[in-house]
Short mmCIF file of C-alpha atoms in Angstrom, two decimals:
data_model
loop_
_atom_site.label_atom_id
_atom_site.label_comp_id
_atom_site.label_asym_id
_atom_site.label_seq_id
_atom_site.Cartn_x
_atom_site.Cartn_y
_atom_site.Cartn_z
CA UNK A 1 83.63 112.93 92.25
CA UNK A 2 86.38 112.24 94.78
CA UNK A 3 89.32 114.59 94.28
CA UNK A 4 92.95 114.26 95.14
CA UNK A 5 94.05 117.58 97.10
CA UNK A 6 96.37 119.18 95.31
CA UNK A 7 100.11 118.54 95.14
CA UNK A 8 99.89 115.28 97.35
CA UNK A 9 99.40 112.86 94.05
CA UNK A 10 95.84 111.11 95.29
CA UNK A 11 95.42 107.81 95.46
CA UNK A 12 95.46 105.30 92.66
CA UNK A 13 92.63 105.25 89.68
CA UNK A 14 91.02 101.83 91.55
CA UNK A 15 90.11 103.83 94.57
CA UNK A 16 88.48 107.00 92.98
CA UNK A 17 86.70 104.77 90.43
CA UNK A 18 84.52 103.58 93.15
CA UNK A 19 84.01 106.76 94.70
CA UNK A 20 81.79 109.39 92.44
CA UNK A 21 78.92 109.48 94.38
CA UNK A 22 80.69 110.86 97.57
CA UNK A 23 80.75 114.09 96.32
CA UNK A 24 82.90 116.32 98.81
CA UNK A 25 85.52 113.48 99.74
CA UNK A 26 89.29 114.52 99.39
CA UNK A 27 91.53 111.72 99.26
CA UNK A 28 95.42 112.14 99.89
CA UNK A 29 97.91 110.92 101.78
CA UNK A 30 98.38 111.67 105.32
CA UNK A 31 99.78 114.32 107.18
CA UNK A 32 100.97 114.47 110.64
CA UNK A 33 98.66 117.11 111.10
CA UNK A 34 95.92 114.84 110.87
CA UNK A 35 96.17 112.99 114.06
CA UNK A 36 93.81 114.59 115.97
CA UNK A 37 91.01 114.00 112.61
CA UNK A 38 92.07 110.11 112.51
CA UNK A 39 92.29 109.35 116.45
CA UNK A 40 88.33 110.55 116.38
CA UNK A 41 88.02 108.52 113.16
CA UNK A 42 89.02 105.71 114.80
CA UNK A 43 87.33 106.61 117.90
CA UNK A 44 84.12 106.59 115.58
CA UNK A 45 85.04 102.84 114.12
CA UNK A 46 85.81 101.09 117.43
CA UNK A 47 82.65 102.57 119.53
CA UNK A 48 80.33 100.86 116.75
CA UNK A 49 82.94 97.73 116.52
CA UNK A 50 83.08 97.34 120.14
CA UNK A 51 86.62 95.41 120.26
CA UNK A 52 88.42 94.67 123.72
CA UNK A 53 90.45 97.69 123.39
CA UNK A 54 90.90 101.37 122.36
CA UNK A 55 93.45 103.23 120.51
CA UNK A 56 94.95 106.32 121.80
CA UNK A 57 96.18 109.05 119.57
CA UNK A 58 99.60 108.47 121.20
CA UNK A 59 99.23 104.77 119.93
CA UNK A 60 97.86 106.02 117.04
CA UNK A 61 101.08 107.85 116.32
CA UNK A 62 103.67 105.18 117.39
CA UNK A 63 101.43 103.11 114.45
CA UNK A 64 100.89 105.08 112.07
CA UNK A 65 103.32 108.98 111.96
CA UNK A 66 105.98 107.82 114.32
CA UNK A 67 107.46 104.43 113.04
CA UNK A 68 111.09 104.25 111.71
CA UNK A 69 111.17 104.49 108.15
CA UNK A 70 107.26 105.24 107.66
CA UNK A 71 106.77 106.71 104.73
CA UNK A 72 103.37 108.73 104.79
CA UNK A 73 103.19 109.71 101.17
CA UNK A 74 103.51 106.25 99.92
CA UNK A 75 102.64 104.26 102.45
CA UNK A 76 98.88 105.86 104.08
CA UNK A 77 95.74 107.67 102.37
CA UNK A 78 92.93 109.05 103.91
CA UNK A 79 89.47 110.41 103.00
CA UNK A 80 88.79 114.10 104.68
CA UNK A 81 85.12 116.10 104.22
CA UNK A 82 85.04 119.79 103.60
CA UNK A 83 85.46 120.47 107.30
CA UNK A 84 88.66 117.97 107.31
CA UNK A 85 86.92 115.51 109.15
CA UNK A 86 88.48 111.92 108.86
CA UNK A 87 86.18 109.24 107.42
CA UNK A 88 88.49 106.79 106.11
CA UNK A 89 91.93 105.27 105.95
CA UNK A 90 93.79 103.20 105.00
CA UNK A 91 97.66 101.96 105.53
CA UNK A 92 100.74 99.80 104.79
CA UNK A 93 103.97 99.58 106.07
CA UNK A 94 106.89 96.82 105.61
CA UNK A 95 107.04 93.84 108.02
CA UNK A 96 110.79 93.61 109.78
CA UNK A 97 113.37 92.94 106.78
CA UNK A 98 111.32 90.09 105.05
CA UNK A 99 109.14 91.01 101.88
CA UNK A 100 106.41 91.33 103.85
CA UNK A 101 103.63 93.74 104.88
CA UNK A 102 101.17 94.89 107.41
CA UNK A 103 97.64 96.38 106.27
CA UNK A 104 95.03 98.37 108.86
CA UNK A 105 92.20 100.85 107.85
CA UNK A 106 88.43 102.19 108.76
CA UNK A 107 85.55 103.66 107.41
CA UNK A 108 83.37 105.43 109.78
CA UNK A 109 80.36 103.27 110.54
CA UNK A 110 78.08 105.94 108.47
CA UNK A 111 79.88 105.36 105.32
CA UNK A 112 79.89 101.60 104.92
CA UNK A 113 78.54 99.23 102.72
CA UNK A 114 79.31 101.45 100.14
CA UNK A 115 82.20 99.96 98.74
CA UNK A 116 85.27 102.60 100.19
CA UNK A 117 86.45 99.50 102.58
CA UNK A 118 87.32 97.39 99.27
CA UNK A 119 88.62 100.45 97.57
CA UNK A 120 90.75 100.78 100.28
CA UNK A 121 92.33 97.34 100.00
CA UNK A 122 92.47 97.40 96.19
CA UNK A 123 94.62 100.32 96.56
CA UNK A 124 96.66 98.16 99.47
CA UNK A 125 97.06 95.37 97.15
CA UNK A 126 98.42 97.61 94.52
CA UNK A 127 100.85 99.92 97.09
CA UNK A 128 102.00 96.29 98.02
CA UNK A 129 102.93 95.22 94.99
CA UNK A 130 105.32 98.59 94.25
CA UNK A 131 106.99 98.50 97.84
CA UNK A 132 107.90 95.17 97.60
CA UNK A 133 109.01 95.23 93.69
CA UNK A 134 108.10 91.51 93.44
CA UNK A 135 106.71 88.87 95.83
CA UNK A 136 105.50 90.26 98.86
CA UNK A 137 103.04 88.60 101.46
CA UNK A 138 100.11 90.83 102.55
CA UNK A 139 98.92 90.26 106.66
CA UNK A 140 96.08 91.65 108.02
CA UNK A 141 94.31 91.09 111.65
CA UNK A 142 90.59 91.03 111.79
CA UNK A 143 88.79 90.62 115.14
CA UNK A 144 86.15 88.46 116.11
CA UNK A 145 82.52 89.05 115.16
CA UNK A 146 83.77 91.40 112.18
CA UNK A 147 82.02 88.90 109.61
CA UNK A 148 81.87 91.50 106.13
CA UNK A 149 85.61 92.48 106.86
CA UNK A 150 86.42 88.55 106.90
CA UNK A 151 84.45 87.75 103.99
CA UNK A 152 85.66 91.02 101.55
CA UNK A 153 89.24 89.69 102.06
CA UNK A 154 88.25 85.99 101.46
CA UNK A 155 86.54 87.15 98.56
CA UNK A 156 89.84 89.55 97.74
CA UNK A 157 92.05 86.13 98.39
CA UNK A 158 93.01 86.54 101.65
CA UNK A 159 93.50 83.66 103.30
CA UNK A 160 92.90 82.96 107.36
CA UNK A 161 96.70 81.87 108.67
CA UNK A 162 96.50 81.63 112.76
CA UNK A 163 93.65 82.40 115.67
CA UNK A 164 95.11 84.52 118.52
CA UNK A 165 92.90 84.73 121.54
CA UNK A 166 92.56 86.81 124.15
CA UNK A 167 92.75 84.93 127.94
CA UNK A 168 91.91 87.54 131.75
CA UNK A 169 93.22 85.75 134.73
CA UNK A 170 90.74 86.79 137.76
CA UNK A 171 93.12 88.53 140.58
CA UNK A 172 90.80 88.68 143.44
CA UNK A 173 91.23 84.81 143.51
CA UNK A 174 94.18 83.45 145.33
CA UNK A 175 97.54 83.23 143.45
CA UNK A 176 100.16 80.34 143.65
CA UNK A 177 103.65 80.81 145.58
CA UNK A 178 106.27 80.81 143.14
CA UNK A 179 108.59 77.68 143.35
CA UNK A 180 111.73 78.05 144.40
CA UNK A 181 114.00 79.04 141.45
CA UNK A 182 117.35 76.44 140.89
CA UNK A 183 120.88 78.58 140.48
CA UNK A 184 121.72 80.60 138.80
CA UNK A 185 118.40 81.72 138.56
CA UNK A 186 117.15 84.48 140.22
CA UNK A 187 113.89 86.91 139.48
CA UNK A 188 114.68 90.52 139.02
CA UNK A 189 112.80 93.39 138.03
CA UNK A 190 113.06 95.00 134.47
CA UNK A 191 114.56 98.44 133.82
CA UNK A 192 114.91 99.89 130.71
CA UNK A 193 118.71 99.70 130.76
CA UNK A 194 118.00 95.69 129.90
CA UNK A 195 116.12 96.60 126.68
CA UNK A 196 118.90 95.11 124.27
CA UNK A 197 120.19 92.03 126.58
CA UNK A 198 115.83 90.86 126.63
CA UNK A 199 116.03 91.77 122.78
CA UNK A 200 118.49 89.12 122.24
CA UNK A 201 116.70 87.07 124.60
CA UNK A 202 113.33 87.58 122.67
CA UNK A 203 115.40 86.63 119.24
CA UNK A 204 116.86 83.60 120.50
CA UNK A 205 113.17 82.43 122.43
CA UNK A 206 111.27 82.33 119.12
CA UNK A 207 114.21 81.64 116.51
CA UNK A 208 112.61 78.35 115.94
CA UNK A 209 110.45 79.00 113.29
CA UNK A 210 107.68 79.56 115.53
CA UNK A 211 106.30 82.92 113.00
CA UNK A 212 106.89 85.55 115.20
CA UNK A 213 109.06 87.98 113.56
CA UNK A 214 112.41 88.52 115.02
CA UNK A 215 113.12 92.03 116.68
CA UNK A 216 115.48 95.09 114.97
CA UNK A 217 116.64 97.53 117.47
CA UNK A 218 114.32 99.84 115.72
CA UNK A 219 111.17 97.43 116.23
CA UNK A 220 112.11 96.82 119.43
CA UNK A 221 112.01 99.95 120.68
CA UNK A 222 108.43 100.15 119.27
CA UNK A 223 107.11 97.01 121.42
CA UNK A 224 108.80 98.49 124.58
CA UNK A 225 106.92 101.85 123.93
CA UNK A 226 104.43 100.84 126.56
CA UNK A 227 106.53 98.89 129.41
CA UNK A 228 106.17 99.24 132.51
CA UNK A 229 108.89 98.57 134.87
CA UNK A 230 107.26 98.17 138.11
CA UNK A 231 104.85 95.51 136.57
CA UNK A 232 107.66 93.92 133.89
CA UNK A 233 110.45 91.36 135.54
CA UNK A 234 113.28 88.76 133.85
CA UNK A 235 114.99 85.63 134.79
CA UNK A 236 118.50 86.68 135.31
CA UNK A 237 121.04 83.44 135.00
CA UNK A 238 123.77 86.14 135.64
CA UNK A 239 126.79 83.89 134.17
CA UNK A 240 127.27 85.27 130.29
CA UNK A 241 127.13 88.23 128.15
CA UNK A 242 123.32 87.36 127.37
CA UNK A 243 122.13 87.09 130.89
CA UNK A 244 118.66 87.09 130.51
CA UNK A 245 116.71 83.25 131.01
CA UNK A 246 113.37 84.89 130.29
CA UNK A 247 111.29 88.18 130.25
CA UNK A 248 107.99 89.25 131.06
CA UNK A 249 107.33 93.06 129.57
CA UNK A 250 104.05 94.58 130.59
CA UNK A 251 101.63 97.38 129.44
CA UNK A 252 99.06 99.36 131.30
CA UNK A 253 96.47 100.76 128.50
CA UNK A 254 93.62 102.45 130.63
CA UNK A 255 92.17 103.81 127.52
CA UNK A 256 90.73 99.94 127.01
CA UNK A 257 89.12 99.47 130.73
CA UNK A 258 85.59 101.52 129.98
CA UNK A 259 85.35 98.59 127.18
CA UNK A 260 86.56 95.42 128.77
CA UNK A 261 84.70 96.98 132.17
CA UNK A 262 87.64 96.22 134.59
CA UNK A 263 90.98 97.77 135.07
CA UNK A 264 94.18 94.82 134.19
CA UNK A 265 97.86 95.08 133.77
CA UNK A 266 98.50 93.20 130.61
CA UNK A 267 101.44 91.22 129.81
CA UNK A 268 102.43 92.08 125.79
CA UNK A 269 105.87 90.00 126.14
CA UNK A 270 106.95 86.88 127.82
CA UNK A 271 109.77 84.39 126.54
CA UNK A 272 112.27 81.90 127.81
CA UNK A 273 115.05 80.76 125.83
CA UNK A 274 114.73 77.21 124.76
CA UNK A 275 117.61 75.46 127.39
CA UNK A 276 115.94 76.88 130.43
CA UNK A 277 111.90 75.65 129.59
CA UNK A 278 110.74 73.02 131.65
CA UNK A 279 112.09 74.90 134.78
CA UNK A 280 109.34 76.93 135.99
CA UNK A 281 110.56 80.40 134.18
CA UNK A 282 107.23 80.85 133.00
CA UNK A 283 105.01 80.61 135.42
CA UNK A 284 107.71 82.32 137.97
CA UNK A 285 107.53 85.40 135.90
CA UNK A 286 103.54 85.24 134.76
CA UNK A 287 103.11 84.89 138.75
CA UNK A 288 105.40 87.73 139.75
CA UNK A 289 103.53 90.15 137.42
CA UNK A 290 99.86 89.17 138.53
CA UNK A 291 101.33 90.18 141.93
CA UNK A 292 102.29 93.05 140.71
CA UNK A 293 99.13 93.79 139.25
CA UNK A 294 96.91 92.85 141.60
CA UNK A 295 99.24 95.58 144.09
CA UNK A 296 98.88 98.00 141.84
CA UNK A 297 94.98 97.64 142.15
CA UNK A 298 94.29 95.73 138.97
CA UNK A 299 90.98 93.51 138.74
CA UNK A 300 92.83 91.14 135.99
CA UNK A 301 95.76 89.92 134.19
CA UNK A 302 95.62 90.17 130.36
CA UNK A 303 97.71 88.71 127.68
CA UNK A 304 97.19 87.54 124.09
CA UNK A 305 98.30 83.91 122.86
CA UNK A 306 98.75 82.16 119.91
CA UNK A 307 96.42 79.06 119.26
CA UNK A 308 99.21 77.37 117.54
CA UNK A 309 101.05 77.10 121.26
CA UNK A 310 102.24 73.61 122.06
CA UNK A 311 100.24 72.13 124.80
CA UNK A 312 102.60 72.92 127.72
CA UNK A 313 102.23 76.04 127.32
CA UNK A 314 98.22 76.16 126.88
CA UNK A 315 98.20 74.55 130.04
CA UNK A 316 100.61 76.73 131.80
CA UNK A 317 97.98 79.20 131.63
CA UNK A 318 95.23 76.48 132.37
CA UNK A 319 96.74 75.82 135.92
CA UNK A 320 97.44 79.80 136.40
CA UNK A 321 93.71 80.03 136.47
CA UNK A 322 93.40 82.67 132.86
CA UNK A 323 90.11 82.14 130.41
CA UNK A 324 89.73 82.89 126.66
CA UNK A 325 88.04 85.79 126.39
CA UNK A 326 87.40 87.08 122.92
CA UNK A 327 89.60 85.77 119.29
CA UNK A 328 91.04 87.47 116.46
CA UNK A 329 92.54 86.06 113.23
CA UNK A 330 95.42 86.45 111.08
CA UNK A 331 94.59 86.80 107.19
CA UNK A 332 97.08 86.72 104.60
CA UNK A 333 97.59 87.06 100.42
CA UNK A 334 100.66 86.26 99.09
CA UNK A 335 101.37 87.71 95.76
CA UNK A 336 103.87 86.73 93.49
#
């Protein structure tokens, strides 16, 4: 029978009821001790997954140990061997300020199919429903050609929301000249002493309902974790006390290349506040950073879209030459 260890409160009675004939399993919340035990867990999950990326530990600990506010006891549980070898998790954390939450787990590819992944998610569901103290909306991202994760949370009544895919933009073929910018506009690169002026930017770029969730200082200094300045620029107007027109942040995450078999720079922000669209800002700064990329030594450009986008900006990245690559979709529950 799974046991909790002691002193750490184990999980709820939905998870162990599922569990008796994994003798030697000790289920308890995380510890940031266990890093090293869930980085190779998750190593484990995405070798036999295959998606177009990997997860370092030190990503691993922005997600999971190192977020503002995270709450390990109440918020994470894990499933450890004798040896304290990882072979499942499972987490939740709150979403921004809404009543909202984000889910993630694994179960190492030699336990599955026997039932810990919904035990997991049952326990989720329930850890929701305390956290939030009334209605709360559950998200969840499950990548392509992942067809029994899909179908347990259909069948849990989880509901697919939006496609995201993934688009590579070849850099050994030629790249366009950027057109020549109209005052006050001018292209500068990003340094970290911007951070808050792009923040506002970012805010005010996708205030119109458009579902991304608006940055906190605190969650903004998670998504510029991974910048890099030499490869990240903004569209300076240089005339207010919000001076940014648009932004382009970028990430270099080498631990993905063995999988997606070339090296790419990979562009994880880009926005332009709504009165300056229609001027080029885009494709100016998507331009500057496949330059930057491609000087660096980079064999692509990478960035992730939303399939929702309006049409302009599908075929912004049409005429800059990127692909679809690979898709992953957005699942939510909303309890009440």
């Amino acid at each position: 029978m799974a046991r909790p260890a002691p002193g750490d409160g184990g999980p709820s009675s939905s998870v162990v009821g599922a569990l008796a004939g994994l003798a030697g399993l000790t289920w308890r919340p995380l510890r940031a001790t266990d890093l090293l035990a869930l980085s190779d867990l998750v190593a484990r999950c995405e070798q036999h997954d295959d998606p177009p990326y990997r997860t370092s530990a030190a990503e691993l600990a922005q997600d999971i140990f190192d977020t503002p506010g995270a709450d390990l006891a109440a918020g994470t549980i894990g499933a450890f061997d004798d040896t304290g070898r990882a072979l499942a998790y499972g987490r939740i954390r709150r979403t921004g300020e809404g009543a909202g939450v984000v889910i993630g787990g694994g179960v190492d590819p030699s336990l599955r199919r026997r039932g810990l992944g919904r035990d997991i998610l049952q326990w989720q569901i329930e850890r929701a429903r305390v956290l939030a103290d009334g209605p709360v909306t559950i998200t969840t991202y499950v990548e392509d050609d992942m067809g029994d994760h899909s179908s347990m949370l259909e069948e849990e009544g989880f509901t697919p929301q939006r496609r995201f895919w993934e688009l590579r933009r070849d850099l050994a073929l030629p790249l366009p000249d950027v057109s020549p910018l109209r005052p006050p506009l001018t292209l500068e690169r990003w340094h970290p002493e911007l951070g808050e002026q792009v923040r506002l930017a970012h805010n005010e770029s996708y205030v119109d309902g458009s579902g991304v969730a608006l940055a906190t200082p605190e969650s903004w200094r998670e998504d510029l974790a991974h910048a890099v300045p030499e490869w990240s620029f903004v569209m300076d107007r240089s005339t207010d006390r919000t001076p940014i027109a648009g932004y382009l942040i970028s990430g270099r995450y080498e631990q993905d290349w063995a999988a997606l078999g070339y090296t790419s720079g990979y562009a994880d922000l880009l926005g332009v506040r709504r009165e300056y669209r229609g001027r080029r800002v885009a494709s100016a700064l998507l331009i500057a950073a496949m330059r930057a990329y491609r000087d660096s030594g980079m064999e692509y450009a990478c960035l992730g879209v939303d399939s929702a986008l309006d049409d302009a900006t599908s075929t912004l990245y049409e005429q800059l030459g990127f692909e679809a690559t690979r898709g992953s979709t957005l699942w939510v529950r909303t309890l009440a």
